[in-house]
XYZ file of C-alpha atoms in Angstrom:
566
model
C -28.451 4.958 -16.283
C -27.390 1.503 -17.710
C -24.603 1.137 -20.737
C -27.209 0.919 -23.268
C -28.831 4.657 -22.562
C -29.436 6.506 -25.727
C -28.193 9.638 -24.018
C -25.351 10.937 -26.398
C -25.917 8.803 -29.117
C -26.614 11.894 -31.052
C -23.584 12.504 -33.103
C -22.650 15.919 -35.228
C -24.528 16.170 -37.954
C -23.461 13.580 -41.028
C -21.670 11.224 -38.767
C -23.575 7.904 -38.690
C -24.531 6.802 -35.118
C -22.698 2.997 -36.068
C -20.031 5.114 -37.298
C -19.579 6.604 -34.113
C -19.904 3.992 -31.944
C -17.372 1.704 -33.768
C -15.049 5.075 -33.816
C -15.420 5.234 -29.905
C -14.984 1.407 -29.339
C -11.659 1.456 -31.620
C -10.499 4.257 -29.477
C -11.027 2.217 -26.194
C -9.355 -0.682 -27.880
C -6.244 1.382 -29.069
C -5.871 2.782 -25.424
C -6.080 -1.083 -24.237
C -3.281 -2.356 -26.665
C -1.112 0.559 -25.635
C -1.062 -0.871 -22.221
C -0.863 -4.229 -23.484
C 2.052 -3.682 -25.236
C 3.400 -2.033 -21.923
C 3.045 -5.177 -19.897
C 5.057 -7.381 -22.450
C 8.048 -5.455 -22.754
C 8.496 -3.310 -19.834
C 11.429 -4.374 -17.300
C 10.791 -3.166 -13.805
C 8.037 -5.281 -11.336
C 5.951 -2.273 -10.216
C 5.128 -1.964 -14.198
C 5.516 -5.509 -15.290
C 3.453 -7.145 -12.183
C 1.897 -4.146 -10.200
C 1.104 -2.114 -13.602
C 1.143 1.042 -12.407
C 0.541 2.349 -15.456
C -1.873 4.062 -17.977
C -2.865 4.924 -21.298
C -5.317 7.805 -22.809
C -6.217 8.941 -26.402
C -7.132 12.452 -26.504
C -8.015 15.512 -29.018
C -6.183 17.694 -30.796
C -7.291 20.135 -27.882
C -5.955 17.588 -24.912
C -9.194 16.379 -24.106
C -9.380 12.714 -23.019
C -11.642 10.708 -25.180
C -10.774 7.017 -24.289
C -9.023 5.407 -21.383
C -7.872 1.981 -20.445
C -8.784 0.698 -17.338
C -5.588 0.861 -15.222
C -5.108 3.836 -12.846
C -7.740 6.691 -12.273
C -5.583 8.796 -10.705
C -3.745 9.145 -13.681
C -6.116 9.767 -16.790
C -7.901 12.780 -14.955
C -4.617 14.485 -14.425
C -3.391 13.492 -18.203
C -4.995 15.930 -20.054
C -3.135 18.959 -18.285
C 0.222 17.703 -18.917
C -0.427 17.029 -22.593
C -2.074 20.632 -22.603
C 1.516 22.050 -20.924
C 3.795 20.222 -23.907
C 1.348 20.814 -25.892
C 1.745 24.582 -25.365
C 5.622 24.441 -25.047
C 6.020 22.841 -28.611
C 2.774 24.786 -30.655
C 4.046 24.850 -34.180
C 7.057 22.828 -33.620
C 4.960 19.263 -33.728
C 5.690 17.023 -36.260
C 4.954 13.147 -37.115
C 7.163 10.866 -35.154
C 8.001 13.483 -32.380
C 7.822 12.100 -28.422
C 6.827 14.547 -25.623
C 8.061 14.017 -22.320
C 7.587 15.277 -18.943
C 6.629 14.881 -14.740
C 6.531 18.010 -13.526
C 3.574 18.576 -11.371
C 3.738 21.776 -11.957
C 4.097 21.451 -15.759
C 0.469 18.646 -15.347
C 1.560 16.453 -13.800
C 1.114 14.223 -10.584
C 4.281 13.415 -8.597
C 7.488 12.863 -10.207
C 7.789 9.001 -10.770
C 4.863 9.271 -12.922
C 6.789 10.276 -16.176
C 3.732 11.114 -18.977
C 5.272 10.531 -22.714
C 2.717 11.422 -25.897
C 3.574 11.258 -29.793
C 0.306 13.281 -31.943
C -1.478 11.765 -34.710
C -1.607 13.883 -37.444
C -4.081 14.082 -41.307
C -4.086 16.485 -43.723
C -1.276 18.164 -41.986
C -2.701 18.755 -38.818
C -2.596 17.151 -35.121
C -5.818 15.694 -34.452
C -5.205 13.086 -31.688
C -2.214 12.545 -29.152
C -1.557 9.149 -27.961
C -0.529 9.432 -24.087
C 1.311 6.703 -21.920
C 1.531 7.777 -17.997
C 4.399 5.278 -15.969
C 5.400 5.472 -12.504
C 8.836 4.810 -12.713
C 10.860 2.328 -10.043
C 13.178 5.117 -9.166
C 13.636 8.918 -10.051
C 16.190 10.034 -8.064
C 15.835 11.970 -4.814
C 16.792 11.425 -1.535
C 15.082 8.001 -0.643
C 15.095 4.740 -3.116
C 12.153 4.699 -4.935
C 10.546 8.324 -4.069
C 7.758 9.325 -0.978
C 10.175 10.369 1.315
C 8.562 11.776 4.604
C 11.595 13.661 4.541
C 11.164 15.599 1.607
C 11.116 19.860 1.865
C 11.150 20.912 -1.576
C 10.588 19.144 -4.538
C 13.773 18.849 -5.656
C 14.359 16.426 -2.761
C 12.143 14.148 -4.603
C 13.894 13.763 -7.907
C 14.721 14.806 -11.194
C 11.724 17.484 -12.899
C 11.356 16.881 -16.360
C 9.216 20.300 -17.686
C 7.502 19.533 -21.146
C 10.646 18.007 -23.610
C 11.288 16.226 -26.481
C 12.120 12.762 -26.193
C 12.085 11.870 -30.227
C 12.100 14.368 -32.980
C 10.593 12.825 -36.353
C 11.120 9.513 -35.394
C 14.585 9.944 -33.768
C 15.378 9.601 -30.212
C 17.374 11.671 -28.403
C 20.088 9.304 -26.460
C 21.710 12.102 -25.453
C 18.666 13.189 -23.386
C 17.335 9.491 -22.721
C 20.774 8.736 -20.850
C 20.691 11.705 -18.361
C 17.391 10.895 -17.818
C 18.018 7.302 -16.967
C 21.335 8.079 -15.130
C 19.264 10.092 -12.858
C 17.700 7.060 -11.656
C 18.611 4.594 -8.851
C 18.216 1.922 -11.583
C 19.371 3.384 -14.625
C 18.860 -0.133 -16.579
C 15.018 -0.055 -15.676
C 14.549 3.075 -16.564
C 15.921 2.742 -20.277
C 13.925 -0.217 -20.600
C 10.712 1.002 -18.721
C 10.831 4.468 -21.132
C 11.521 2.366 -24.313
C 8.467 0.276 -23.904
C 6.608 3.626 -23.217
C 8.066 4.914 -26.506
C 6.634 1.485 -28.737
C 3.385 1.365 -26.738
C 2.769 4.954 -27.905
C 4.114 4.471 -31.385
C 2.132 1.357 -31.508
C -1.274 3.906 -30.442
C 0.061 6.112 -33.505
C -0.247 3.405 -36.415
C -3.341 2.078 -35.046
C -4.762 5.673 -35.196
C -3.695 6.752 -38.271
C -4.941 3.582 -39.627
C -8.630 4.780 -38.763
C -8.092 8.512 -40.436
C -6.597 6.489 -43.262
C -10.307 4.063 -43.361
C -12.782 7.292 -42.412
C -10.927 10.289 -43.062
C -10.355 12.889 -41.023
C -14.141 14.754 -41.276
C -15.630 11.628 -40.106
C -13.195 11.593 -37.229
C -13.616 15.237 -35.768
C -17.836 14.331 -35.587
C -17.247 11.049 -34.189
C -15.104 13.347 -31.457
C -17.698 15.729 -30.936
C -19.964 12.876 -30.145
C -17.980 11.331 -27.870
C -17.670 14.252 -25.613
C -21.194 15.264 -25.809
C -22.580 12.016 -25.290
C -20.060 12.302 -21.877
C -21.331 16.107 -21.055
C -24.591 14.388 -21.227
C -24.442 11.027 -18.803
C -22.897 13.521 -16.103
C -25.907 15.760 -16.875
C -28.133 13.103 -16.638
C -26.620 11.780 -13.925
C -26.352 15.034 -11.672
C -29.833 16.026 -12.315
C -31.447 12.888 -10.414
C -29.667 14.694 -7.380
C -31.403 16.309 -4.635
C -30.291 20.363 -5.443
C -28.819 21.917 -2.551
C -24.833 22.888 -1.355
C -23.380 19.882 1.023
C -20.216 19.411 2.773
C -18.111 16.297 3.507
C -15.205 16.250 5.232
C -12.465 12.960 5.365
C -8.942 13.431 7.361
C -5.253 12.382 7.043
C -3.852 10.767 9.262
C -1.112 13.433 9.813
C 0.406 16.186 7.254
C 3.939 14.877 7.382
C 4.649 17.954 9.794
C 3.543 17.073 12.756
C -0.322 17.419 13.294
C -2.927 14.812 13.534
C -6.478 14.468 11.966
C -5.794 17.187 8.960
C -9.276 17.687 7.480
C -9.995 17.880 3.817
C -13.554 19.907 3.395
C -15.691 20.237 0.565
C -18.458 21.800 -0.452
C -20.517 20.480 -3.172
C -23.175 22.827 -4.660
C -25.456 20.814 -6.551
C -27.946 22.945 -8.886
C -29.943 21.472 -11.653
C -27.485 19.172 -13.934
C -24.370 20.977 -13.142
C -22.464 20.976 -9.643
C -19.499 22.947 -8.295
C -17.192 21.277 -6.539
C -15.071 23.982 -3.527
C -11.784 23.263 -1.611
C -11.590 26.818 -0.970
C -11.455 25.927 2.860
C -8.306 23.287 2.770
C -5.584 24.065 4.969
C -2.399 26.004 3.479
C -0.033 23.528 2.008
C 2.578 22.034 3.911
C 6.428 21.288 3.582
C 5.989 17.706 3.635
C 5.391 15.901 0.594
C 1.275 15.458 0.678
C 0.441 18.675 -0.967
C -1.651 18.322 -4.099
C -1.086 20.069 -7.586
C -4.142 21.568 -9.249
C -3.819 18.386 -11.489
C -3.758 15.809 -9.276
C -6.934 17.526 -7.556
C -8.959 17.686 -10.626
C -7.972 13.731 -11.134
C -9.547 13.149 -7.301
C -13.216 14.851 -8.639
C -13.154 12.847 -11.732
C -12.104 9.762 -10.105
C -15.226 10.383 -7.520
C -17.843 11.020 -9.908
C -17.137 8.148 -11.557
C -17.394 5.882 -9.095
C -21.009 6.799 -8.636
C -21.749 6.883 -12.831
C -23.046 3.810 -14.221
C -22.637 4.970 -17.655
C -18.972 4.034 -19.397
C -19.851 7.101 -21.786
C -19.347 9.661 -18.741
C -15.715 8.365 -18.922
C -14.126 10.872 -21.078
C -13.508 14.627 -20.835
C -16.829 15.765 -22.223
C -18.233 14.521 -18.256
C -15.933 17.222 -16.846
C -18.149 20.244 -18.571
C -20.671 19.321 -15.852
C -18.750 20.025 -13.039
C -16.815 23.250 -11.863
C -13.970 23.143 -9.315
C -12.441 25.789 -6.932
C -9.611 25.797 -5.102
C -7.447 28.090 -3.267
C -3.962 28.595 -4.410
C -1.245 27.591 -2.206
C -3.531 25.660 -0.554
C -2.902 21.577 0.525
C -4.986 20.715 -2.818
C -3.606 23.585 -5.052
C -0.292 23.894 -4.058
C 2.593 26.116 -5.541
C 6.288 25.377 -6.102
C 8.853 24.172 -4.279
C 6.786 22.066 -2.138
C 7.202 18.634 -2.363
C 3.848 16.408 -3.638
C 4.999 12.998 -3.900
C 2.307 11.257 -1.631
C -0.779 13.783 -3.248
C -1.640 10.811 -5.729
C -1.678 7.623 -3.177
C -1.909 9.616 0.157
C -3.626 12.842 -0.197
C -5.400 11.960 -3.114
C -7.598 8.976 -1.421
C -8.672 11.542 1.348
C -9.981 14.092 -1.274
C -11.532 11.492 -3.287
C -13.283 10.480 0.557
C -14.180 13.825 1.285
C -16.054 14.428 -1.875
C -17.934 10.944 -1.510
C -19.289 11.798 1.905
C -20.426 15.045 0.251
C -22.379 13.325 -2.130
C -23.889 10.764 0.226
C -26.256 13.741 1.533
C -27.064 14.531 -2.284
C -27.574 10.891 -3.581
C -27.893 8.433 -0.478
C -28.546 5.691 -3.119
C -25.424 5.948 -4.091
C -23.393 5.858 -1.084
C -19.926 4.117 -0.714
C -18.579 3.235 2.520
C -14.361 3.939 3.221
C -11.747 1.924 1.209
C -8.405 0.796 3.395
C -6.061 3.655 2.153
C -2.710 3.140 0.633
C 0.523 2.076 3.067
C 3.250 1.417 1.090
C 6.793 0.504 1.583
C 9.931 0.727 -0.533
C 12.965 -1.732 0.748
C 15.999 -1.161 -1.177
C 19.860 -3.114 -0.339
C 21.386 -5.811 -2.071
C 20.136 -9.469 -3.880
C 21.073 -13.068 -4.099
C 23.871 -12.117 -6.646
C 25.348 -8.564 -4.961
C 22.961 -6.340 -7.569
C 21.116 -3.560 -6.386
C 17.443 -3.595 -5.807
C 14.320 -1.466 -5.443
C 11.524 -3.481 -4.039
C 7.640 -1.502 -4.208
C 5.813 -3.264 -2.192
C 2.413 -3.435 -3.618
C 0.636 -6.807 -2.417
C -2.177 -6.537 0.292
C -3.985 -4.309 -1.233
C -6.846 -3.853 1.429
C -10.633 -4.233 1.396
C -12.970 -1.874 -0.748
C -16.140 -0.126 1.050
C -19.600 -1.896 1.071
C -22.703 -0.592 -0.613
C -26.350 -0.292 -0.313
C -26.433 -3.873 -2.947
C -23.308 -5.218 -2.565
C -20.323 -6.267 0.236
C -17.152 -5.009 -0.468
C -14.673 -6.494 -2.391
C -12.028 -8.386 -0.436
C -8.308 -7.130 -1.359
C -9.095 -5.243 -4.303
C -7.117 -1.769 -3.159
C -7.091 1.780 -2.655
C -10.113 4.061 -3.832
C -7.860 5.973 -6.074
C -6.963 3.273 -7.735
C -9.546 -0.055 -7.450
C -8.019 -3.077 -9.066
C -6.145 -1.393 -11.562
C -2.370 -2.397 -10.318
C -2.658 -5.953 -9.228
C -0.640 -7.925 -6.570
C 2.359 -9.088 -8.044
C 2.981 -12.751 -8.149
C 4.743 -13.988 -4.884
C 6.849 -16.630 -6.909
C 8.422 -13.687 -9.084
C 9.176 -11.836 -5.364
C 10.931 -14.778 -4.201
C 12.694 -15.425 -7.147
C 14.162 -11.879 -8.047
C 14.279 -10.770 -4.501
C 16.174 -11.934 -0.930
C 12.427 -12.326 0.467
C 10.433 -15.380 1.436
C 6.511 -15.184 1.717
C 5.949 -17.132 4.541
C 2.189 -16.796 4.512
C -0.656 -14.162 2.838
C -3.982 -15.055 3.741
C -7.434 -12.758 4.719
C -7.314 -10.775 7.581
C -10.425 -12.024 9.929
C -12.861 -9.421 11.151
C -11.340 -6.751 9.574
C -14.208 -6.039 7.495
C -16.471 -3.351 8.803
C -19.486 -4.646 9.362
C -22.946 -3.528 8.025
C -26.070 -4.706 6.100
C -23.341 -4.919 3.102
C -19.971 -5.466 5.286
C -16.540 -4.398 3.705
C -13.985 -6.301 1.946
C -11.632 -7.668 3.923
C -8.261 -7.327 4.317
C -5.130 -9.671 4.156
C -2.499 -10.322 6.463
C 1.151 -10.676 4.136
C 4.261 -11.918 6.084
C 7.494 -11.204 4.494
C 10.955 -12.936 5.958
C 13.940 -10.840 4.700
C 16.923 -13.339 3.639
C 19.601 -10.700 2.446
C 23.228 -11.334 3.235
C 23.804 -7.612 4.229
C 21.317 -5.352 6.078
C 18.779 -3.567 4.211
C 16.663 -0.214 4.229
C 12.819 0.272 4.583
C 10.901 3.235 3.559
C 7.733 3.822 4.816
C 4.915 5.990 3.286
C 1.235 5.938 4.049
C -1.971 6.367 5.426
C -4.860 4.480 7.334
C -3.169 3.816 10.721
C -4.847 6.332 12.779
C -7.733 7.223 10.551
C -9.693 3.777 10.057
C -12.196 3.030 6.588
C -15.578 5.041 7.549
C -18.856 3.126 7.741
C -22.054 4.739 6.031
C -25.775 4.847 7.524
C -25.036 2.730 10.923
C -22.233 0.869 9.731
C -19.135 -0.130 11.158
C -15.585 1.309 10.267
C -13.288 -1.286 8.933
C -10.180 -2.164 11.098
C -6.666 -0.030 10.181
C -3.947 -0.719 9.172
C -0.848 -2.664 11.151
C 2.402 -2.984 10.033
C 5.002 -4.534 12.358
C 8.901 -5.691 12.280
C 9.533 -8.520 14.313
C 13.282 -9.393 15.102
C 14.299 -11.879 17.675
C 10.505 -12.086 19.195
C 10.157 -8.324 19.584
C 8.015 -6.340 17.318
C 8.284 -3.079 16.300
C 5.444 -1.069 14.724
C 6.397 0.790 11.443
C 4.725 4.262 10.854
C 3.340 5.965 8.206
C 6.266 8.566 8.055
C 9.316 5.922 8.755
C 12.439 6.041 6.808
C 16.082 4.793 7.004
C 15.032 1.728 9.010
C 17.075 -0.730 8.954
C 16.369 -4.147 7.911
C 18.549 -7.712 8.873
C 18.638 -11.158 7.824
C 15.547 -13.061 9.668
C 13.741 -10.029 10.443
C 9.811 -10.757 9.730
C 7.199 -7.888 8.396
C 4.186 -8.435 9.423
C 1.550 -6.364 7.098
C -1.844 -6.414 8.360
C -3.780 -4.304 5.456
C -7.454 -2.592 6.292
C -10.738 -3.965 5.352
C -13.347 -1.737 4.404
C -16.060 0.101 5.805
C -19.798 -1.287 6.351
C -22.713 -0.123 4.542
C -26.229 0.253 6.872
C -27.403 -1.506 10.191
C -25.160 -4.941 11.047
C -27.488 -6.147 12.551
C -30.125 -5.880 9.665
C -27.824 -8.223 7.949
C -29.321 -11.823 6.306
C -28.705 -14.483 8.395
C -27.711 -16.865 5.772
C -24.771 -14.300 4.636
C -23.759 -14.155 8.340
C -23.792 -17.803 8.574
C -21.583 -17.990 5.133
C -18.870 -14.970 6.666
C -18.571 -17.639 9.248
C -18.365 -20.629 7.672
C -15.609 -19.017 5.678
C -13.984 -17.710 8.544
C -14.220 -13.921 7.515
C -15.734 -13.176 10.801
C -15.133 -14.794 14.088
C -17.751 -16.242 16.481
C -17.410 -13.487 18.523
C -17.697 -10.688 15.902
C -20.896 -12.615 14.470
C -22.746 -11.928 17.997
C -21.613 -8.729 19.152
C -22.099 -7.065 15.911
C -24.707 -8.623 13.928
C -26.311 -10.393 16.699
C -26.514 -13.977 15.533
């Protein structure tokens, strides 16, 4: 179904269809300057260069209508923290008030990501919140910058923030802002990261009202009920070109943070008519590491997989979820209860749901088959800089390759399926500059692409020399090492991951799971991200794109005759 499908252009009744579609189109563009404004005034790199951030406008009734494009994995799980402060403030919501919270069980994802939401309110009643999700440098816990292996129970991992208020009528709380921040690793960050959360939101707010203010709010409420239809209908639409049937797919972690190996994640999607049921009902029990999932952070995983196989931007908003039911079990590793800890369930565990439920749907629409993404491995080094401050480096270059397709190769670098593109490399001049690191070299990782009729992206190779005076620490959190990027219909898996520290000509691999290691002047990482999986018979490949891979040294001589025969 292309963009320009006249499914859901049928608005309520006495709501003109131009109305409606300049309506949605200012919503999309209100979401976009919201995370625009984030950019230019937030302090710490992982939101000012990585942008791991995003922004939603939603009903009255906490149901997303637009979304920027930044992180999936956030926007699905939105709505059900806005629906939890919602609840914990109903009739004590004014103009100018600030919600607050993190708490994956309170909505949310994992505890970095701190969700703040002001409502938008005519004629005296809420009728659209304004929502601003930030994963926050530091939040406390027992390892510098969160996703510590080491975690038990969640309050290992930070400070929980249940549904609060932040600002009441237009006046912040410093009381509560500075226990907040002092929570935090890097208190200064923090201030500054919330305070550009606070004006990106407020900035959402005016821009909204100004629309009420131009089409009142009758207009408004039809427009919304358009909206979500027209995204109830795409999924429809979209689900009913299926083949009908129940399938399972099944994608594994690497470990569970406890110990065992090759953890499977099933599904079983139940595909009948235009509607489909989506069951984790036979996941594993949750663990006491930290890659147990909320309920949340689940639903996000479906949404986030459906959409990659919609070609219809109207399916992105809530009214797409009505097509789709979801089961879990709780206490289960994808519905899991407190105290468990949950930080890796968005970059971690989330990727492998989001895998399982795409190999599910290869058996009910082949055409739209996508082959594995290199997962997230991530890496926190924290010690000293240049001038004796503290730091918190993310690192968050090397992104990996994406999966082919049955049309298309992968895209080289572009990163993690739960989050494609939408927090960028940051810039390697900044690194040097505000860090004790040198980049001695990032560059594309040959034959690391799976290969297929449609090869994978490829991945990069990123050295990093450490320069610090005094010794620093590296923590270590993700997947991909063990469990490589699947191929689909005859194609190859992409290579893994490969992450090394080499000191003194000895190299020392660094796991998934590592924390506390220690880091000295000269030492050398040597990050050797994923490529992607292929898509369909290598060696049904064109011979002119084979030619081209090698021309541009993506594959090697070698690769190009034992796998696609040329």
């Amino acid at each position: 179904m292309s963009a320009t499908s006249p499914v859901g252009t049928r608005p309520s009744a006495g709501v003109h269809p131009m109305t409606l579609a300049v309506v949605r189109y200012k919503l999309l563009a209100v979401a976009e300057e919201v995370v625009e404004m984030m950019i230019r005034t937030c302090f710490s790199p992982l939101l000012n260069q990585s942008r791991d951030f995003s922004a939603v406008v939603l009903d009255a009734r906490s149901r997303v209508l637009a979304q920027a494009e930044r992180v999936p994995i956030h926007m699905g799980a939105m709505p059900f923290a806005m629906h939890a402060m919602h609840q914990a403030f109903a009739g004590d919501i004014h103009e100018g008030d600030i919600l607050m919270a993190n708490d994956p069980y309170f909505g949310g994802s994992h505890l970095p990501d701190i969700t703040l939401a002001t409502p938008v309110l005519s004629g005296g009643r809420i009728r659209l919140w304004v929502a601003n999700r930030a994963h926050q440098g530091d939040i406390g816990g027992i390892s510098a910058g969160g996703y510590s292996p080491q975690a038990r129970e969640i309050w290992h991992e930070g400070l929980r923030i249940p549904p609060i208020k932040l600002a009441e009528r237009g006046v912040l709380r410093e009381d509560l802002l500075r226990l907040i921040c002092e929570n935090s690793r890097k208190p200064d960050d923090m201030r500054g990261d919330l305070m550009a959360q606070v004006a990106s939101i407020t900035i959402g707010a005016q821009r909204l009202q100004a629309l009420f203010e131009r089409y009142g709010a009758e207009q408004i409420e039809g427009c919304i009920a358009g909206i979500l239809d027209a995204g109830e209908a795409s999924m429809r639409a979209q689900i009913g070109r299926w083949k009908p049937g129940r399938y399972t797919g099944v994608s594994y972690l690497d470990d569970d943070g406890v110990g065992n190996q090759n953890v499977p994640i099933t599904v079983h999607l139940t595909v009948e008519g235009d509607h489909a049921v989506v069951d984790f009902t036979a996941c594993p029990d949750q663990v006491s590491s930290f890659m147990n999932s909320p309920y949340a952070n689940t639903a996000a995983c479906v949404n986030v997989a459906f959409l990659y196989v919609s070609d219809d931007r109207q399916a992105r908003n809530e009214g797409s979820a009505r097509a789709i039911t979801i089961r879990t079990r709780k206490g289960s590793i994808v519905d899991c209860v407190p105290p468990v800890p949950v930080t890796g369930c968005t970059t971690l565990t989330g990727s492998v749901i989001i895998e399982a439920l795409l190999r599910a749907m290869e058996q009910a629409a082949p055409e739209g088959s996508l082959a594995g993404f290199a997962r997230r491995f991530r890496f926190v080094i924290a010690g000293k800089d240049r001038d004796g401050q503290d730091y918190i480096w993310h690192y968050f270059s090397n992104r990996g390759g994406a999966g082919g397709n049955a049309r298309h190769d992968g895209y080289t670098n572009l990163g993690v399926i739960h989050n494609p593109g939408g927090s960028p490399s940051p810039s390697i001049e900044r690194t040097e500059a505000g860090f004790p690191f040198a980049i001695e070299s990032y560059e594309l990782r040959v034959d690391s692409a799976g290969a297929g009729r449609r090869r994978g992206g490829l991945g990069g190779v990123y050295v990093l020399r450490y320069e610090g005076e005094r010794d620093a620490i590296l923590n270590a959190a993700g997947e991909g090492v063990i469990v490589p990027p699947y191929g689909v219909d005859g194609g190859d898996p992409g290579a893994p991951h490969d992450y090394r520290i080499v000191r003194n000509g000895t190299e020392m691999a660094i796991g998934t799971r590592d924390t506390g290691v220690r880091i000295t002047r000269g030492d050398r990482l040597v990050c050797k991200a994923a490529g992607g999986g292929g898509y369909g018979d290598p060696r049904e490949r064109e011979r002119e794109l084979v030619r081209r891979d090698l021309e541009y040294g993506y594959v090697s001589r070698e690769a190009a005759r034992s796998r696609y025969g040329y």
